Amino acid sequence: MADLVTQEPRFAQFKLVLLGESAVGKSSIVHRFVTDSFDDLRESTIGAAFLTQTIQLDERTTIKFEIWDTAGQERYKSLAPMYYRNANCALVAYDITQESSLDRAKSWIQELQKQASADIVVALVGNKLDLEAERKVSTKEAKEYADELGLIFKEISAKTGEGIKDVFHSIASKLPVEEKLNSATKRRRNIDLNRPSTNNQESCSC
Amino acid sequence: MSDRPVSASNAESLFQLYRDKSPEKPGIESKRKTVDLNGRDRYGFKISASFVDQEKYNTWWDQYSRYLIRRKLKWVKLMNKNGFEADEDSMPTKFPTRSEELKRYVRKGIPAEWRGNAWFYFCKGPERLSKNKGLYDNLCAKMDTLDEVNLEAIEKDLHRTFPDNIHFNDYSGEESLMIGSLRRVLRCYALYNPEIGYCQSLNFIAGQLLIFMDEEKTFWMLVIIHEKLLVDVHTMNLEGVSVHQGVLLLCFRQYLPLTWSVMREHDTINDDFLVNIPSLGICTTSWFMSLFIGILPVETVLRIWDCLFYEDSKSIFRISLGIFKLMEPQFVKTPEDELYHLIQSFPRTILNPNDLLDVCYRKLNSISHLKQQEIQLCKQYVINYRAKYKNLKHEDNNLLSNQERLKLLQEGIQEFGKPRVLKGLRWNSRLNKQIRKLRVESEHDI
């Protein structure tokens, strides 16, 4: 019996916030992940954009990411608490060809550690790996920093797609799926209780 | 002197629904043919980059372009009636004095080729320009002295501004004239208003203005927009963004009770919503910051801008309420985890501007009762509320003496009892309790 229960498919949803300096490729990363495409001509993000994508973590576990892709300019920081409130995970991006963007990423990570929920899963990613020739940030430097803080670390390229799936997978595997499932079941029950009333309204033709 | 090149904007040729001045009145069909539907709208935006597919767009445009021609003829008549010489091909720079009739005309849409002049005129741009002759050229001359941070931020965004618009990106590999204009306008504005400098989203506002007017006028429009419509929205701390979100939430409570109750039910909004803007605000933040660019289809944004520049900041709230009003039937039956998606995707489907403007301005609709004074009072209330709460929250705040703090608290409590313009304007119980508690503490201190 217990075995049967554990074999049931599992579905859990998590909020991910994407942070990092302007023009490091946050929107491109998320578009590569969500639509597996890359567009050289991407508009700068105003405020934040919302996207979702599901991945298969293992045979029976599906994870849905609710992704908040944010504007990168420094001053948007004052709105950031609104973005990372209740976030389960954060992807903090920098551009391997821009040294300053790693500093900015570090300051985001500091802020998350101070302000976001304590169990937030954080990944530091260096984007634009396709521009290896123009590299300014060494892998070693960024990796050491990430290791020290126990963060997921990957170098990726939104343009070629390299490493994108991996990083979301790594994040997913660190998320507290069981915990989320329990609370979600409760919530779904609540919703189910409310559902019949709206359905009745629609179907009732008397 | 500045080396400002010739303006990149040429409204006349850009959006003419009429090609030539025909001897006899051309039939609607022949007029419509002059619109280049070759994958782009008449402003140069790629239709495929907009939010609807080409076929749907064409069906709509077929109808809407007839409407535009009718409206243009009515505008010509209105101009003539008011003693202005105008015909279908003229480019008036002056417009009739404000009246109920003119307001109605504006709400039904200003002819695209007149927009630049009309927006500028209604915003009292000509006065600003004549009082400040040469100011823009002087700024242009020293624009390279702008600080590194702003220079870099502008440079990063130039090529990320309407890359799908032919005027911004002509695929020649060379920088377009429009990008040059945009650079100068943004740099000059950042120099002119250091409190704002450059803020992401200004690139889109300035960019869209540049499609309709020259860069000097665009510069003055930016100045006026920040005085009239977007006070403090683009400043360093973006406090105005939070204030506007607070006001919008209070408007929901007052004008869209059903939507409001769903928001509350879904727990997307907590009691302290004026201080800690709820996640819902993430979606609506950009509505204010970019004045709806990128949120709604191009033509709808332009029709909204007609109203915004003729009227005042209440229009931003009316439009926002209008979008939610149109969305309400879907909103109330959408599960919580899909709400953000809905709020982001629904506005993109409002292809016909009249659908939205009808909801915002139809007399019978409660949203049309939202007055400027109400917004102003509401805004002041939110500003005070946020300021007070912040002061009280930081207990280590040494800027205020205990007496001052107590006075502030008492004012807060007194204010609580007063009747307000918006019913929603009152201290919520949870915060009120906190304030009473703090008050007792500070009395103790003294």
JSON list of C-alpha atoms in Angstrom, two decimals, chain A:
[
{"chain": "A", "resi": 1, "resn": "MET", "atom": "CA", "xyz": [0.00, 0.00, 0.00]},
{"chain": "A", "resi": 2, "resn": "ALA", "atom": "CA", "xyz": [2.71, 2.42, 1.03]},
{"chain": "A", "resi": 3, "resn": "ASP", "atom": "CA", "xyz": [4.57, 1.51, -2.14]},
{"chain": "A", "resi": 4, "resn": "LEU", "atom": "CA", "xyz": [1.57, 2.29, -4.29]},
{"chain": "A", "resi": 5, "resn": "VAL", "atom": "CA", "xyz": [1.25, 5.71, -2.72]},
{"chain": "A", "resi": 6, "resn": "THR", "atom": "CA", "xyz": [4.87, 6.59, -3.33]},
{"chain": "A", "resi": 7, "resn": "GLN", "atom": "CA", "xyz": [4.56, 5.58, -7.00]},
{"chain": "A", "resi": 8, "resn": "GLU", "atom": "CA", "xyz": [1.87, 8.17, -7.63]},
{"chain": "A", "resi": 9, "resn": "PRO", "atom": "CA", "xyz": [2.96, 11.00, -9.88]},
{"chain": "A", "resi": 10, "resn": "ARG", "atom": "CA", "xyz": [3.95, 14.10, -8.00]},
{"chain": "A", "resi": 11, "resn": "PHE", "atom": "CA", "xyz": [3.51, 17.69, -9.10]},
{"chain": "A", "resi": 12, "resn": "ALA", "atom": "CA", "xyz": [4.91, 20.68, -7.28]},
{"chain": "A", "resi": 13, "resn": "GLN", "atom": "CA", "xyz": [5.10, 24.34, -8.11]},
{"chain": "A", "resi": 14, "resn": "PHE", "atom": "CA", "xyz": [7.87, 26.74, -7.08]},
{"chain": "A", "resi": 15, "resn": "LYS", "atom": "CA", "xyz": [8.49, 30.44, -7.43]},
{"chain": "A", "resi": 16, "resn": "LEU", "atom": "CA", "xyz": [11.80, 31.39, -9.00]},
{"chain": "A", "resi": 17, "resn": "VAL", "atom": "CA", "xyz": [13.11, 34.92, -9.20]},
{"chain": "A", "resi": 18, "resn": "LEU", "atom": "CA", "xyz": [15.72, 35.90, -11.78]},
{"chain": "A", "resi": 19, "resn": "LEU", "atom": "CA", "xyz": [18.09, 38.66, -10.66]},
{"chain": "A", "resi": 20, "resn": "GLY", "atom": "CA", "xyz": [21.24, 40.28, -11.98]},
{"chain": "A", "resi": 21, "resn": "GLU", "atom": "CA", "xyz": [22.68, 43.37, -13.59]},
{"chain": "A", "resi": 22, "resn": "SER", "atom": "CA", "xyz": [21.09, 44.93, -16.61]},
{"chain": "A", "resi": 23, "resn": "ALA", "atom": "CA", "xyz": [21.89, 43.28, -19.97]},
{"chain": "A", "resi": 24, "resn": "VAL", "atom": "CA", "xyz": [23.57, 40.15, -18.58]},
{"chain": "A", "resi": 25, "resn": "GLY", "atom": "CA", "xyz": [20.94, 38.13, -20.42]},
{"chain": "A", "resi": 26, "resn": "LYS", "atom": "CA", "xyz": [18.31, 37.32, -17.80]},
{"chain": "A", "resi": 27, "resn": "SER", "atom": "CA", "xyz": [15.40, 37.40, -20.24]},
{"chain": "A", "resi": 28, "resn": "SER", "atom": "CA", "xyz": [17.38, 35.41, -22.78]},
{"chain": "A", "resi": 29, "resn": "ILE", "atom": "CA", "xyz": [18.12, 32.73, -20.19]},
{"chain": "A", "resi": 30, "resn": "VAL", "atom": "CA", "xyz": [14.48, 32.40, -19.31]},
{"chain": "A", "resi": 31, "resn": "HIS", "atom": "CA", "xyz": [13.39, 32.36, -22.96]},
{"chain": "A", "resi": 32, "resn": "ARG", "atom": "CA", "xyz": [15.91, 29.68, -23.77]},
{"chain": "A", "resi": 33, "resn": "PHE", "atom": "CA", "xyz": [14.53, 27.68, -20.87]},
{"chain": "A", "resi": 34, "resn": "VAL", "atom": "CA", "xyz": [10.85, 28.25, -21.65]},
{"chain": "A", "resi": 35, "resn": "THR", "atom": "CA", "xyz": [10.75, 28.28, -25.46]},
{"chain": "A", "resi": 36, "resn": "ASP", "atom": "CA", "xyz": [14.18, 26.88, -26.31]},
{"chain": "A", "resi": 37, "resn": "SER", "atom": "CA", "xyz": [14.85, 29.84, -28.56]},
{"chain": "A", "resi": 38, "resn": "PHE", "atom": "CA", "xyz": [17.21, 32.76, -28.69]},
{"chain": "A", "resi": 39, "resn": "ASP", "atom": "CA", "xyz": [16.61, 36.20, -30.10]},
{"chain": "A", "resi": 40, "resn": "ASP", "atom": "CA", "xyz": [19.50, 38.61, -30.62]},
{"chain": "A", "resi": 41, "resn": "LEU", "atom": "CA", "xyz": [17.04, 41.48, -30.52]},
{"chain": "A", "resi": 42, "resn": "ARG", "atom": "CA", "xyz": [15.48, 41.45, -27.11]},
{"chain": "A", "resi": 43, "resn": "GLU", "atom": "CA", "xyz": [13.80, 44.45, -25.51]},
{"chain": "A", "resi": 44, "resn": "SER", "atom": "CA", "xyz": [14.89, 45.52, -22.06]},
{"chain": "A", "resi": 45, "resn": "THR", "atom": "CA", "xyz": [12.52, 44.32, -19.36]},
{"chain": "A", "resi": 46, "resn": "ILE", "atom": "CA", "xyz": [10.39, 46.87, -17.57]},
{"chain": "A", "resi": 47, "resn": "GLY", "atom": "CA", "xyz": [9.39, 45.98, -14.02]},
{"chain": "A", "resi": 48, "resn": "ALA", "atom": "CA", "xyz": [9.14, 42.23, -14.29]},
{"chain": "A", "resi": 49, "resn": "ALA", "atom": "CA", "xyz": [7.80, 39.58, -16.63]},
{"chain": "A", "resi": 50, "resn": "PHE", "atom": "CA", "xyz": [6.12, 36.36, -15.61]},
{"chain": "A", "resi": 51, "resn": "LEU", "atom": "CA", "xyz": [6.71, 33.00, -17.30]},
{"chain": "A", "resi": 52, "resn": "THR", "atom": "CA", "xyz": [6.20, 29.37, -16.40]},
{"chain": "A", "resi": 53, "resn": "GLN", "atom": "CA", "xyz": [7.88, 26.16, -17.39]},
{"chain": "A", "resi": 54, "resn": "THR", "atom": "CA", "xyz": [7.60, 22.60, -16.14]},
{"chain": "A", "resi": 55, "resn": "ILE", "atom": "CA", "xyz": [10.36, 20.04, -16.00]},
{"chain": "A", "resi": 56, "resn": "GLN", "atom": "CA", "xyz": [10.42, 16.35, -15.26]},
{"chain": "A", "resi": 57, "resn": "LEU", "atom": "CA", "xyz": [12.65, 15.95, -12.23]},
{"chain": "A", "resi": 58, "resn": "ASP", "atom": "CA", "xyz": [12.44, 12.16, -12.13]},
{"chain": "A", "resi": 59, "resn": "GLU", "atom": "CA", "xyz": [10.08, 9.48, -13.37]},
{"chain": "A", "resi": 60, "resn": "ARG", "atom": "CA", "xyz": [7.22, 10.56, -11.20]},
{"chain": "A", "resi": 61, "resn": "THR", "atom": "CA", "xyz": [8.01, 14.14, -10.22]},
{"chain": "A", "resi": 62, "resn": "THR", "atom": "CA", "xyz": [7.04, 17.15, -12.27]},
{"chain": "A", "resi": 63, "resn": "ILE", "atom": "CA", "xyz": [8.19, 20.58, -11.18]},
{"chain": "A", "resi": 64, "resn": "LYS", "atom": "CA", "xyz": [6.56, 23.75, -12.37]},
{"chain": "A", "resi": 65, "resn": "PHE", "atom": "CA", "xyz": [8.62, 26.91, -12.17]},
{"chain": "A", "resi": 66, "resn": "GLU", "atom": "CA", "xyz": [6.79, 30.22, -11.83]},
{"chain": "A", "resi": 67, "resn": "ILE", "atom": "CA", "xyz": [9.50, 32.54, -13.06]},
{"chain": "A", "resi": 68, "resn": "TRP", "atom": "CA", "xyz": [9.71, 36.23, -12.35]},
{"chain": "A", "resi": 69, "resn": "ASP", "atom": "CA", "xyz": [12.15, 37.84, -14.73]},
{"chain": "A", "resi": 70, "resn": "THR", "atom": "CA", "xyz": [13.11, 41.26, -13.39]},
{"chain": "A", "resi": 71, "resn": "ALA", "atom": "CA", "xyz": [14.53, 44.54, -14.67]},
{"chain": "A", "resi": 72, "resn": "GLY", "atom": "CA", "xyz": [18.22, 44.79, -13.92]},
{"chain": "A", "resi": 73, "resn": "GLN", "atom": "CA", "xyz": [18.88, 48.46, -13.34]},
{"chain": "A", "resi": 74, "resn": "GLU", "atom": "CA", "xyz": [20.24, 49.26, -9.89]},
{"chain": "A", "resi": 75, "resn": "ARG", "atom": "CA", "xyz": [17.31, 51.42, -8.86]},
{"chain": "A", "resi": 76, "resn": "TYR", "atom": "CA", "xyz": [14.81, 48.59, -9.36]},
{"chain": "A", "resi": 77, "resn": "LYS", "atom": "CA", "xyz": [16.36, 47.12, -6.23]},
{"chain": "A", "resi": 78, "resn": "SER", "atom": "CA", "xyz": [13.85, 49.02, -4.14]},
{"chain": "A", "resi": 79, "resn": "LEU", "atom": "CA", "xyz": [11.09, 46.96, -5.73]},
{"chain": "A", "resi": 80, "resn": "ALA", "atom": "CA", "xyz": [12.98, 43.72, -5.29]},
{"chain": "A", "resi": 81, "resn": "PRO", "atom": "CA", "xyz": [11.37, 42.60, -2.04]},
{"chain": "A", "resi": 82, "resn": "MET", "atom": "CA", "xyz": [8.12, 42.42, -3.98]},
{"chain": "A", "resi": 83, "resn": "TYR", "atom": "CA", "xyz": [9.83, 40.07, -6.45]},
{"chain": "A", "resi": 84, "resn": "TYR", "atom": "CA", "xyz": [11.53, 37.70, -4.07]},
{"chain": "A", "resi": 85, "resn": "ARG", "atom": "CA", "xyz": [8.83, 37.57, -1.41]},
{"chain": "A", "resi": 86, "resn": "ASN", "atom": "CA", "xyz": [7.89, 33.90, -1.02]},
{"chain": "A", "resi": 87, "resn": "ALA", "atom": "CA", "xyz": [10.41, 32.88, -3.66]},
{"chain": "A", "resi": 88, "resn": "ASN", "atom": "CA", "xyz": [11.61, 29.30, -3.27]},
{"chain": "A", "resi": 89, "resn": "CYS", "atom": "CA", "xyz": [14.60, 29.75, -5.50]},
{"chain": "A", "resi": 90, "resn": "ALA", "atom": "CA", "xyz": [16.63, 32.45, -7.18]},
{"chain": "A", "resi": 91, "resn": "LEU", "atom": "CA", "xyz": [18.79, 32.46, -10.24]},
{"chain": "A", "resi": 92, "resn": "VAL", "atom": "CA", "xyz": [21.35, 35.23, -10.01]},
{"chain": "A", "resi": 93, "resn": "ALA", "atom": "CA", "xyz": [23.04, 35.90, -13.33]},
{"chain": "A", "resi": 94, "resn": "TYR", "atom": "CA", "xyz": [26.19, 37.71, -14.36]},
{"chain": "A", "resi": 95, "resn": "ASP", "atom": "CA", "xyz": [27.95, 38.18, -17.68]},
{"chain": "A", "resi": 96, "resn": "ILE", "atom": "CA", "xyz": [31.34, 36.44, -17.92]},
{"chain": "A", "resi": 97, "resn": "THR", "atom": "CA", "xyz": [32.57, 39.29, -20.14]},
{"chain": "A", "resi": 98, "resn": "GLN", "atom": "CA", "xyz": [31.67, 42.00, -17.60]},
{"chain": "A", "resi": 99, "resn": "GLU", "atom": "CA", "xyz": [33.58, 42.03, -14.36]},
{"chain": "A", "resi": 100, "resn": "SER", "atom": "CA", "xyz": [31.25, 44.47, -12.65]},
{"chain": "A", "resi": 101, "resn": "SER", "atom": "CA", "xyz": [28.30, 42.19, -13.25]},
{"chain": "A", "resi": 102, "resn": "LEU", "atom": "CA", "xyz": [29.73, 39.60, -10.85]},
{"chain": "A", "resi": 103, "resn": "ASP", "atom": "CA", "xyz": [29.98, 42.23, -8.10]},
{"chain": "A", "resi": 104, "resn": "ARG", "atom": "CA", "xyz": [26.36, 43.10, -8.74]},
{"chain": "A", "resi": 105, "resn": "ALA", "atom": "CA", "xyz": [25.43, 39.42, -8.57]},
{"chain": "A", "resi": 106, "resn": "LYS", "atom": "CA", "xyz": [27.23, 39.15, -5.24]},
{"chain": "A", "resi": 107, "resn": "SER", "atom": "CA", "xyz": [25.30, 42.06, -3.85]},
{"chain": "A", "resi": 108, "resn": "TRP", "atom": "CA", "xyz": [22.03, 40.42, -4.94]},
{"chain": "A", "resi": 109, "resn": "ILE", "atom": "CA", "xyz": [23.09, 37.23, -3.18]},
{"chain": "A", "resi": 110, "resn": "GLN", "atom": "CA", "xyz": [23.86, 39.17, -0.02]},
{"chain": "A", "resi": 111, "resn": "GLU", "atom": "CA", "xyz": [20.48, 40.80, -0.15]},
{"chain": "A", "resi": 112, "resn": "LEU", "atom": "CA", "xyz": [18.73, 37.46, -0.67]},
{"chain": "A", "resi": 113, "resn": "GLN", "atom": "CA", "xyz": [20.56, 35.99, 2.30]},
{"chain": "A", "resi": 114, "resn": "LYS", "atom": "CA", "xyz": [19.47, 38.88, 4.46]},
{"chain": "A", "resi": 115, "resn": "GLN", "atom": "CA", "xyz": [15.95, 39.44, 3.24]},
{"chain": "A", "resi": 116, "resn": "ALA", "atom": "CA", "xyz": [14.54, 36.39, 1.46]},
{"chain": "A", "resi": 117, "resn": "SER", "atom": "CA", "xyz": [13.22, 33.25, 3.11]},
{"chain": "A", "resi": 118, "resn": "ALA", "atom": "CA", "xyz": [15.95, 31.32, 4.89]},
{"chain": "A", "resi": 119, "resn": "ASP", "atom": "CA", "xyz": [15.62, 28.14, 2.84]},
{"chain": "A", "resi": 120, "resn": "ILE", "atom": "CA", "xyz": [15.77, 29.82, -0.57]},
{"chain": "A", "resi": 121, "resn": "VAL", "atom": "CA", "xyz": [17.79, 27.85, -3.14]},
{"chain": "A", "resi": 122, "resn": "VAL", "atom": "CA", "xyz": [20.21, 30.14, -4.92]},
{"chain": "A", "resi": 123, "resn": "ALA", "atom": "CA", "xyz": [22.09, 29.52, -8.16]},
{"chain": "A", "resi": 124, "resn": "LEU", "atom": "CA", "xyz": [24.85, 31.75, -9.45]},
{"chain": "A", "resi": 125, "resn": "VAL", "atom": "CA", "xyz": [25.18, 31.57, -13.22]},
{"chain": "A", "resi": 126, "resn": "GLY", "atom": "CA", "xyz": [27.71, 33.12, -15.56]},
{"chain": "A", "resi": 127, "resn": "ASN", "atom": "CA", "xyz": [26.04, 33.77, -18.91]},
{"chain": "A", "resi": 128, "resn": "LYS", "atom": "CA", "xyz": [27.45, 34.40, -22.41]},
{"chain": "A", "resi": 129, "resn": "LEU", "atom": "CA", "xyz": [29.75, 31.39, -22.39]},
{"chain": "A", "resi": 130, "resn": "ASP", "atom": "CA", "xyz": [29.63, 31.63, -26.18]},
{"chain": "A", "resi": 131, "resn": "LEU", "atom": "CA", "xyz": [31.81, 34.75, -25.83]},
{"chain": "A", "resi": 132, "resn": "GLU", "atom": "CA", "xyz": [34.71, 32.82, -24.32]},
{"chain": "A", "resi": 133, "resn": "ALA", "atom": "CA", "xyz": [37.23, 34.99, -26.19]},
{"chain": "A", "resi": 134, "resn": "GLU", "atom": "CA", "xyz": [35.98, 38.08, -24.39]},
{"chain": "A", "resi": 135, "resn": "ARG", "atom": "CA", "xyz": [35.91, 36.48, -20.96]},
{"chain": "A", "resi": 136, "resn": "LYS", "atom": "CA", "xyz": [36.78, 38.78, -18.05]},
{"chain": "A", "resi": 137, "resn": "VAL", "atom": "CA", "xyz": [35.56, 36.71, -15.10]},
{"chain": "A", "resi": 138, "resn": "SER", "atom": "CA", "xyz": [37.46, 33.50, -14.43]},
{"chain": "A", "resi": 139, "resn": "THR", "atom": "CA", "xyz": [35.49, 30.36, -13.70]},
{"chain": "A", "resi": 140, "resn": "LYS", "atom": "CA", "xyz": [37.65, 29.77, -10.65]},
{"chain": "A", "resi": 141, "resn": "GLU", "atom": "CA", "xyz": [36.86, 33.11, -9.05]},
{"chain": "A", "resi": 142, "resn": "ALA", "atom": "CA", "xyz": [33.10, 32.76, -9.41]},
{"chain": "A", "resi": 143, "resn": "LYS", "atom": "CA", "xyz": [33.03, 29.09, -8.48]},
{"chain": "A", "resi": 144, "resn": "GLU", "atom": "CA", "xyz": [35.04, 29.63, -5.32]},
{"chain": "A", "resi": 145, "resn": "TYR", "atom": "CA", "xyz": [32.64, 32.33, -4.24]},
{"chain": "A", "resi": 146, "resn": "ALA", "atom": "CA", "xyz": [29.63, 30.11, -4.95]},
{"chain": "A", "resi": 147, "resn": "ASP", "atom": "CA", "xyz": [31.16, 27.10, -3.20]},
{"chain": "A", "resi": 148, "resn": "GLU", "atom": "CA", "xyz": [31.95, 29.14, -0.14]},
{"chain": "A", "resi": 149, "resn": "LEU", "atom": "CA", "xyz": [28.29, 30.11, 0.19]},
{"chain": "A", "resi": 150, "resn": "GLY", "atom": "CA", "xyz": [26.96, 26.72, -0.85]},
{"chain": "A", "resi": 151, "resn": "LEU", "atom": "CA", "xyz": [25.30, 28.00, -4.00]},
{"chain": "A", "resi": 152, "resn": "ILE", "atom": "CA", "xyz": [24.65, 26.13, -7.21]},
{"chain": "A", "resi": 153, "resn": "PHE", "atom": "CA", "xyz": [27.14, 27.34, -9.81]},
{"chain": "A", "resi": 154, "resn": "LYS", "atom": "CA", "xyz": [27.09, 27.02, -13.59]},
{"chain": "A", "resi": 155, "resn": "GLU", "atom": "CA", "xyz": [28.45, 28.80, -16.60]},
{"chain": "A", "resi": 156, "resn": "ILE", "atom": "CA", "xyz": [25.88, 28.87, -19.36]},
{"chain": "A", "resi": 157, "resn": "SER", "atom": "CA", "xyz": [25.02, 30.35, -22.71]},
{"chain": "A", "resi": 158, "resn": "ALA", "atom": "CA", "xyz": [21.50, 31.45, -23.49]},
{"chain": "A", "resi": 159, "resn": "LYS", "atom": "CA", "xyz": [22.59, 31.82, -27.10]},
{"chain": "A", "resi": 160, "resn": "THR", "atom": "CA", "xyz": [23.72, 28.23, -27.61]},
{"chain": "A", "resi": 161, "resn": "GLY", "atom": "CA", "xyz": [21.60, 26.75, -24.85]},
{"chain": "A", "resi": 162, "resn": "GLU", "atom": "CA", "xyz": [24.60, 25.26, -23.11]},
{"chain": "A", "resi": 163, "resn": "GLY", "atom": "CA", "xyz": [24.02, 24.49, -19.45]},
{"chain": "A", "resi": 164, "resn": "ILE", "atom": "CA", "xyz": [20.54, 26.02, -19.25]},
{"chain": "A", "resi": 165, "resn": "LYS", "atom": "CA", "xyz": [18.59, 22.82, -18.63]},
{"chain": "A", "resi": 166, "resn": "ASP", "atom": "CA", "xyz": [21.25, 21.65, -16.21]},
{"chain": "A", "resi": 167, "resn": "VAL", "atom": "CA", "xyz": [20.98, 24.66, -14.02]},
{"chain": "A", "resi": 168, "resn": "PHE", "atom": "CA", "xyz": [17.21, 24.50, -13.71]},
{"chain": "A", "resi": 169, "resn": "HIS", "atom": "CA", "xyz": [17.51, 20.79, -13.02]},
{"chain": "A", "resi": 170, "resn": "SER", "atom": "CA", "xyz": [20.06, 21.40, -10.30]},
{"chain": "A", "resi": 171, "resn": "ILE", "atom": "CA", "xyz": [17.76, 23.95, -8.73]},
{"chain": "A", "resi": 172, "resn": "ALA", "atom": "CA", "xyz": [14.78, 21.60, -8.95]},
{"chain": "A", "resi": 173, "resn": "SER", "atom": "CA", "xyz": [16.66, 18.77, -7.30]},
{"chain": "A", "resi": 174, "resn": "LYS", "atom": "CA", "xyz": [17.41, 20.97, -4.31]},
{"chain": "A", "resi": 175, "resn": "LEU", "atom": "CA", "xyz": [13.84, 22.11, -3.79]},
{"chain": "A", "resi": 176, "resn": "PRO", "atom": "CA", "xyz": [11.77, 20.71, -0.93]},
{"chain": "A", "resi": 177, "resn": "VAL", "atom": "CA", "xyz": [9.29, 18.82, -3.09]},
{"chain": "A", "resi": 178, "resn": "GLU", "atom": "CA", "xyz": [7.71, 16.74, -0.30]},
{"chain": "A", "resi": 179, "resn": "GLU", "atom": "CA", "xyz": [7.04, 19.79, 1.81]},
{"chain": "A", "resi": 180, "resn": "LYS", "atom": "CA", "xyz": [5.46, 21.62, -1.08]},
{"chain": "A", "resi": 181, "resn": "LEU", "atom": "CA", "xyz": [3.31, 18.63, -1.99]},
{"chain": "A", "resi": 182, "resn": "ASN", "atom": "CA", "xyz": [1.78, 18.52, 1.45]},
{"chain": "A", "resi": 183, "resn": "SER", "atom": "CA", "xyz": [0.86, 22.15, 1.49]},
{"chain": "A", "resi": 184, "resn": "ALA", "atom": "CA", "xyz": [-0.37, 22.03, -2.09]},
{"chain": "A", "resi": 185, "resn": "THR", "atom": "CA", "xyz": [-2.71, 19.14, -1.36]},
{"chain": "A", "resi": 186, "resn": "LYS", "atom": "CA", "xyz": [-4.26, 21.19, 1.38]},
{"chain": "A", "resi": 187, "resn": "ARG", "atom": "CA", "xyz": [-4.65, 24.13, -0.91]},
{"chain": "A", "resi": 188, "resn": "ARG", "atom": "CA", "xyz": [-6.12, 22.09, -3.71]},
{"chain": "A", "resi": 189, "resn": "ARG", "atom": "CA", "xyz": [-8.73, 20.77, -1.35]},
{"chain": "A", "resi": 190, "resn": "ASN", "atom": "CA", "xyz": [-9.74, 24.30, -0.52]},
{"chain": "A", "resi": 191, "resn": "ILE", "atom": "CA", "xyz": [-10.03, 25.21, -4.14]},
{"chain": "A", "resi": 192, "resn": "ASP", "atom": "CA", "xyz": [-12.05, 22.09, -4.87]},
{"chain": "A", "resi": 193, "resn": "LEU", "atom": "CA", "xyz": [-14.52, 23.11, -2.21]},
{"chain": "A", "resi": 194, "resn": "ASN", "atom": "CA", "xyz": [-15.04, 26.42, -3.94]},
{"chain": "A", "resi": 195, "resn": "ARG", "atom": "CA", "xyz": [-15.14, 25.06, -7.45]},
{"chain": "A", "resi": 196, "resn": "PRO", "atom": "CA", "xyz": [-18.60, 23.50, -7.57]},
{"chain": "A", "resi": 197, "resn": "SER", "atom": "CA", "xyz": [-20.31, 26.83, -6.93]},
{"chain": "A", "resi": 198, "resn": "THR", "atom": "CA", "xyz": [-18.84, 28.53, -9.99]},
{"chain": "A", "resi": 199, "resn": "ASN", "atom": "CA", "xyz": [-19.42, 25.45, -12.11]},
{"chain": "A", "resi": 200, "resn": "ASN", "atom": "CA", "xyz": [-23.03, 25.29, -11.05]},
{"chain": "A", "resi": 201, "resn": "GLN", "atom": "CA", "xyz": [-23.61, 28.85, -12.08]},
{"chain": "A", "resi": 202, "resn": "GLU", "atom": "CA", "xyz": [-22.41, 28.09, -15.55]},
{"chain": "A", "resi": 203, "resn": "SER", "atom": "CA", "xyz": [-24.18, 24.83, -16.04]},
{"chain": "A", "resi": 204, "resn": "CYS", "atom": "CA", "xyz": [-27.45, 25.80, -14.40]},
{"chain": "A", "resi": 205, "resn": "SER", "atom": "CA", "xyz": [-29.93, 26.76, -17.08]},
{"chain": "A", "resi": 206, "resn": "CYS", "atom": "CA", "xyz": [-33.11, 26.87, -15.07]}
]
